[in-house]
Amino acid sequence: MTRLSHRWRSRCLARIPAPGARSRALAGLAGIGLLLGGCASFSPDAGLSVANGYASLELRKDLVKVNDEAVALTAEARAEQLLRRPLTADSAVQIALLKNRGLQAAFNDLGVSEALFIQATLPPLPRVSLTRTGGNFALEIDRSLVISLFELSTLPARAAIAQTRFRADQYRAADQVLRLAGEARRQFYRTVSANQSVAYLEQALASSASASTLAKQLGETGALNKLEQAREHAFYSELGAQLAKARVFQRVEREKLIRLLGLWGREINFGLPNGLPPLPGRLVPAAQIEAEAMKKRADLQVARFELQSLAGQYGLNQVSAFINVFDLGYSDVYDRSKTFEPNGQGGFDVRRDTTFRKGYSADLIIPIYDFGTTVIRGAKEAYLGSAHRLAERAVNARSEVREAYQRYRGQYDITRHYQSSVLPLRKTIQDQALLQYSGMLIDVTTLIIDARARILSNIQAIEAQRDFWIAATDLKAAVVGGGFTGGGFGGESAGVEGVAGGGGPSLASATPGG
């Protein structure tokens, strides 16, 4: 006897009639899934709409995602054009947005996030299996098609959660753009300040060299004793050591700027202005900056969307607490067999039997041990934790804006005080001391002390001006996002290697007499 068995099992949402209509049933399932999940597709700008909005409105700069050779060549050409002229703070930011590889990697991460979002909006994939067994004049074929009713019914909720998470990642990418722009601007001011300090120390060293040579000549004639000669020579040597240190500091700051801009090869030979920009004629008003920060800060938007996604996940976990697997489907079994029976003529009669049976199948899994208590509890704690972190960030953001404005306003007043009062007085003191020294009314010690004090005041004035522009950058970052440095305040006591307004180590602390 030979038996041939042919079985077909399928699981789906609707009843599938005869085998000839299976293709139409599968098409219907796909249509239902797309209707539930929506028609999400990849955005033409690779998800950079939020980052582009911040770049154009807040930074007045352009963003480029380098994803092919043509775009890369265009970005390189624009960067080369900007590098032909001495850099400004704005051009440094634009070059960083074009060439910084870390930022491009962040854009690629956003692309991965968008791919995960699109994947989450697609219907669950059906599972198809085929089994064939045979032997002893028998053949059996099992085929099955399974699709999850639970995943399909919760597709809109899961798609909404994925969209919210992707939205948070969009604001996270915008925050990285703002961070890079802010740090490039700060580093530009640090580098220009270091160049300006070196230039001033070179001028001071040249004047000190002339004074040291004159002291030597006066000593040879007996008009200047050895003690005063030694003091003059020591001042010249100390100033030379400080200039060497300033040049090292200058090169270090330039390399930091090079790394932020993403430059290499001949590109690193860019030019910089001779000095920092002058103080603005009008300050940013303090009114409504807290409310503006609450609306604009990218990190707050990230926290808000993360909270929304956790809220959606919490609701979904409540739905799936009692049932998390529900597969419902249609089944049919088709059997065909042959039977050989002997007849009176000495041969065999062949009898064929065919059966077709139809039915339904369902798989249901219920977590009977805790009924989803642990899942719901964990989701609730995650949601509450995110809510508290959002509240904390909002409180901190308001305080950071107020602190940043106080630094901005205070550093402006300090810089104006140096430029309008301290430096003119130091020049007057040195001029009068030089006149009295020429008239032999004071000795060289007093002249050296006054020269040291003027050098220190000029270096502090340069650093104060640097700290103001860094404070202005910090104020912008505190309002729109991008990382508030919150470093030490400018004008700290000598010897403190703090970051003045986020500016960097102070050269004034190591200046002779500082």
XYZ file of N, CA and C in Angstrom, residues 53-183:
393
model
N 17.198 73.337 10.557
C 16.475 74.491 11.072
C 17.285 75.266 12.103
N 17.908 74.559 13.033
C 18.758 75.232 14.013
C 19.955 75.895 13.335
N 20.566 75.208 12.367
C 21.757 75.752 11.713
C 21.434 77.028 10.941
N 20.299 77.045 10.256
C 19.966 78.208 9.436
C 19.408 79.360 10.263
N 18.556 79.066 11.245
C 17.910 80.127 12.007
C 18.780 80.670 13.123
N 19.474 79.789 13.849
C 20.239 80.218 15.020
C 21.707 80.485 14.700
N 22.281 79.711 13.777
C 23.712 79.862 13.466
C 23.963 80.609 12.172
N 22.935 80.714 11.323
C 23.093 81.296 9.976
C 24.156 80.537 9.175
N 24.135 79.221 9.292
C 25.115 78.380 8.611
C 24.401 77.254 7.863
N 25.149 76.585 7.007
C 24.615 75.486 6.207
C 25.168 74.158 6.703
N 24.338 73.129 6.582
C 24.750 71.762 6.913
C 24.837 70.933 5.651
N 25.765 70.005 5.658
C 25.935 69.089 4.537
C 26.192 67.697 5.102
N 25.435 66.728 4.598
C 25.727 65.337 4.931
C 26.500 64.725 3.773
N 27.731 64.374 4.028
C 28.612 63.852 2.978
C 28.315 62.361 2.813
N 27.481 62.045 1.809
C 27.123 60.646 1.573
C 27.485 60.162 0.180
N 28.118 61.016 -0.617
C 28.624 60.567 -1.912
C 29.780 61.477 -2.322
N 30.445 61.116 -3.382
C 31.650 61.835 -3.802
C 31.335 63.251 -4.263
N 30.202 63.429 -4.939
C 29.860 64.760 -5.436
C 29.651 65.744 -4.281
N 28.934 65.313 -3.265
C 28.714 66.181 -2.098
C 30.031 66.464 -1.386
N 30.890 65.442 -1.290
C 32.181 65.629 -0.634
C 33.031 66.668 -1.374
N 33.033 66.614 -2.698
C 33.818 67.572 -3.478
C 33.265 68.976 -3.328
N 31.942 69.106 -3.287
C 31.334 70.423 -3.103
C 31.695 71.012 -1.734
N 31.624 70.188 -0.684
C 31.982 70.654 0.655
C 33.453 71.047 0.724
N 34.327 70.257 0.102
C 35.752 70.576 0.094
C 36.015 71.902 -0.622
N 35.334 72.119 -1.732
C 35.547 73.360 -2.484
C 35.110 74.574 -1.677
N 34.000 74.443 -0.982
C 33.536 75.582 -0.183
C 34.464 75.847 0.993
N 34.944 74.781 1.621
C 35.876 74.961 2.733
C 37.184 75.603 2.253
N 37.682 75.179 1.111
C 38.903 75.778 0.565
C 38.713 77.259 0.270
N 37.524 77.609 -0.213
C 37.246 79.015 -0.484
C 37.284 79.838 0.803
N 36.733 79.298 1.885
C 36.755 80.011 3.166
C 38.155 80.089 3.748
N 38.989 79.089 3.486
C 40.337 79.057 4.038
C 41.300 79.982 3.310
N 40.912 80.492 2.147
C 41.802 81.385 1.412
C 41.954 82.738 2.105
N 40.971 83.099 2.888
C 41.003 84.370 3.620
C 41.234 84.090 5.100
N 41.737 85.079 5.847
C 41.871 84.871 7.297
C 40.530 84.494 7.917
N 40.579 83.542 8.804
C 39.353 83.037 9.404
C 38.686 84.082 10.276
N 37.380 84.016 10.324
C 36.593 84.713 11.321
C 35.887 83.652 12.168
N 35.228 84.099 13.225
C 34.499 83.136 14.054
C 33.410 82.444 13.244
N 32.722 83.181 12.384
C 31.649 82.594 11.573
C 32.194 81.616 10.542
N 33.289 81.986 9.866
C 33.842 81.067 8.866
C 34.419 79.816 9.525
N 34.967 79.946 10.735
C 35.469 78.764 11.442
C 34.326 77.804 11.765
N 33.196 78.349 12.179
C 32.035 77.492 12.467
C 31.560 76.800 11.199
N 31.487 77.537 10.093
C 31.017 76.929 8.853
C 31.951 75.824 8.375
N 33.255 76.043 8.484
C 34.203 74.999 8.075
C 34.053 73.767 8.951
N 33.857 73.966 10.247
C 33.664 72.819 11.144
C 32.420 72.027 10.767
N 31.341 72.711 10.416
C 30.115 72.015 10.021
C 30.275 71.288 8.698
N 31.213 71.733 7.876
C 31.435 71.076 6.586
C 32.398 69.902 6.686
N 33.425 69.993 7.557
C 34.527 69.047 7.486
C 34.730 68.188 8.732
N 34.062 68.488 9.819
C 34.280 67.697 11.025
C 33.705 66.294 10.843
N 34.565 65.283 10.927
C 34.138 63.905 10.683
C 33.262 63.364 11.809
N 33.487 63.837 13.020
C 32.637 63.403 14.120
C 31.188 63.802 13.903
N 30.976 65.008 13.359
C 29.615 65.439 13.064
C 29.002 64.587 11.955
N 29.792 64.251 10.949
C 29.281 63.382 9.882
C 28.896 62.011 10.427
N 29.682 61.504 11.372
C 29.330 60.223 11.995
C 28.017 60.333 12.761
N 27.782 61.488 13.408
C 26.515 61.698 14.100
C 25.349 61.706 13.112
N 25.564 62.278 11.925
C 24.523 62.247 10.897
C 24.251 60.810 10.437
N 25.313 60.004 10.344
C 25.115 58.591 9.990
C 24.331 57.853 11.068
N 24.600 58.166 12.335
C 23.828 57.564 13.426
C 22.350 57.945 13.320
N 22.096 59.191 12.910
C 20.711 59.599 12.713
C 20.073 58.818 11.578
N 20.844 58.528 10.529
C 20.326 57.705 9.445
C 19.967 56.303 9.907
N 20.777 55.742 10.793
C 20.453 54.434 11.373
C 19.159 54.513 12.174
N 18.999 55.591 12.939
C 17.777 55.776 13.723
C 16.558 55.873 12.816
N 16.691 56.564 11.689
C 15.561 56.661 10.759
C 15.228 55.305 10.162
N 16.242 54.507 9.848
C 15.998 53.170 9.313
C 15.238 52.314 10.326
N 15.599 52.424 11.599
C 14.888 51.674 12.634
C 13.443 52.156 12.762
N 13.231 53.457 12.600
C 11.868 53.989 12.651
C 11.026 53.452 11.497
N 11.572 53.478 10.296
C 10.838 52.957 9.139
C 10.552 51.474 9.314
N 11.513 50.738 9.821
C 11.315 49.307 10.047
C 10.194 49.061 11.056
N 10.099 49.917 12.078
C 9.064 49.729 13.097
C 7.671 49.998 12.563
N 7.530 50.740 11.453
C 6.211 51.023 10.894
C 5.730 49.935 9.942
N 6.577 48.978 9.603
C 6.189 47.921 8.682
C 5.429 46.819 9.411
N 4.497 46.142 8.735
C 3.769 45.037 9.368
C 4.725 43.917 9.758
N 4.335 43.098 10.719
C 5.199 41.975 11.103
C 5.377 41.002 9.954
N 6.558 40.460 9.846
C 6.862 39.540 8.751
C 6.201 38.181 8.992
N 5.570 37.632 7.966
C 5.021 36.275 8.123
C 6.139 35.246 8.176
N 5.879 34.179 8.901
C 6.840 33.086 9.023
C 6.360 31.906 8.182
N 7.163 31.496 7.242
C 6.819 30.422 6.303
C 7.761 29.259 6.533
N 7.196 28.044 6.590
C 8.024 26.847 6.736
C 7.530 25.771 5.776
N 8.451 24.938 5.301
C 8.150 23.857 4.370
C 8.896 22.613 4.823
N 8.149 21.501 4.980
C 8.732 20.230 5.405
C 8.314 19.136 4.428
N 9.266 18.341 3.984
C 8.986 17.243 3.048
C 9.616 15.973 3.580
N 8.813 14.956 3.777
C 9.293 13.646 4.224
C 8.737 12.568 3.292
N 9.500 11.533 3.055
C 9.050 10.456 2.162
C 9.749 9.146 2.468
N 9.207 8.064 1.900
C 9.760 6.730 2.104
C 8.660 5.692 2.242
N 8.975 4.432 1.837
C 7.999 3.331 1.921
C 6.721 3.666 1.166
N 6.934 4.182 -0.069
C 5.807 4.519 -0.946
C 4.880 5.566 -0.338
N 5.418 6.429 0.541
C 4.609 7.475 1.160
C 5.337 8.810 1.036
N 4.575 9.846 0.845
C 5.123 11.207 0.730
C 4.225 12.153 1.521
N 4.848 12.977 2.359
C 4.111 13.927 3.177
C 4.769 15.293 3.077
N 3.970 16.300 2.808
C 4.469 17.678 2.673
C 3.666 18.561 3.616
N 4.365 19.268 4.514
C 3.740 20.209 5.443
C 4.200 21.621 5.095
N 3.238 22.509 4.946
C 3.540 23.925 4.706
C 2.749 24.768 5.705
N 3.391 25.836 6.213
C 2.715 26.685 7.191
C 3.071 28.148 6.965
N 2.113 28.994 7.233
C 2.278 30.450 7.154
C 1.700 31.050 8.431
N 2.545 31.761 9.207
C 2.139 32.276 10.514
C 2.398 33.777 10.558
N 1.427 34.504 11.032
C 1.604 35.931 11.248
C 1.014 36.283 12.609
N 1.640 37.229 13.318
C 1.238 37.552 14.685
C 0.099 38.569 14.669
N -1.031 38.162 15.215
C -2.162 39.078 15.334
C -1.872 40.183 16.347
N -1.167 39.857 17.425
C -0.858 40.859 18.447
C 0.051 41.952 17.881
N 1.110 41.544 17.173
C 2.017 42.546 16.611
C 1.308 43.407 15.571
N 0.411 42.798 14.810
C -0.299 43.557 13.795
C -1.277 44.543 14.417
N -1.979 44.130 15.474
C -2.959 45.008 16.109
C -2.297 46.153 16.877
N -1.080 45.933 17.369
C -0.371 46.993 18.106
C 0.588 47.787 17.218
N 0.509 47.554 15.908
C 1.427 48.237 14.997
C 1.298 49.759 15.058
N 0.089 50.346 15.083
C 0.020 51.813 15.179
C 0.699 52.371 16.424
N 0.504 51.708 17.570
C 1.138 52.197 18.805
C 2.650 52.083 18.725
N 3.140 50.956 18.222
C 4.588 50.782 18.129
C 5.195 51.743 17.111
N 4.461 52.022 16.027
C 4.960 52.983 15.042
C 5.031 54.389 15.626
N 4.033 54.774 16.438
C 4.045 56.095 17.064
C 5.207 56.231 18.043
N 5.484 55.172 18.806
C 6.618 55.199 19.734
C 7.930 55.345 18.974
N 8.070 54.594 17.891
C 9.301 54.671 17.095
C 9.472 56.053 16.476
N 8.375 56.662 16.046
C 8.455 57.996 15.471
C 8.903 59.020 16.518
N 8.391 58.883 17.737
C 8.784 59.802 18.809
C 10.264 59.637 19.149
N 10.735 58.398 19.175
C 12.162 58.175 19.443
C 13.029 58.758 18.344
N 12.587 58.607 17.111
C 13.344 59.186 16.003
C 13.349 60.709 16.089
N 12.222 61.273 16.523
C 12.164 62.727 16.685
C 13.151 63.185 17.751
N 13.265 62.424 18.829
C 14.257 62.751 19.856
C 15.664 62.681 19.291
N 15.939 61.679 18.456
C 17.270 61.571 17.843
C 17.536 62.729 16.896
N 16.489 63.254 16.242
C 16.683 64.423 15.386
C 17.133 65.628 16.202
N 16.520 65.846 17.342
C 16.937 66.958 18.193
C 18.302 66.682 18.821
N 18.609 65.417 19.055
C 19.936 65.084 19.585
C 21.011 65.419 18.545
N 20.742 65.149 17.277
C 21.693 65.529 16.220
C 21.819 67.040 16.123
N 20.700 67.757 16.279
C 20.761 69.225 16.269
C 21.597 69.742 17.431
N 21.467 69.105 18.592
C 22.275 69.518 19.740
C 23.757 69.303 19.474
N 24.097 68.219 18.762
C 25.509 67.994 18.425
C 26.012 69.046 17.448
N 25.158 69.483 16.531
C 25.543 70.575 15.628
C 25.830 71.844 16.424
N 24.944 72.160 17.361
C 25.135 73.357 18.178
C 26.375 73.250 19.063
N 26.638 72.056 19.577
C 27.833 71.865 20.403
C 29.103 72.098 19.600
N 29.162 71.520 18.411
C 30.351 71.704 17.584
C 30.523 73.171 17.202
N 29.425 73.826 16.826
C 29.514 75.237 16.449
C 29.995 76.088 17.619
N 29.455 75.826 18.814
C 29.870 76.600 19.979
C 31.320 76.374 20.339
N 31.764 75.135 20.315
C 33.152 74.857 20.681
C 34.119 75.388 19.628
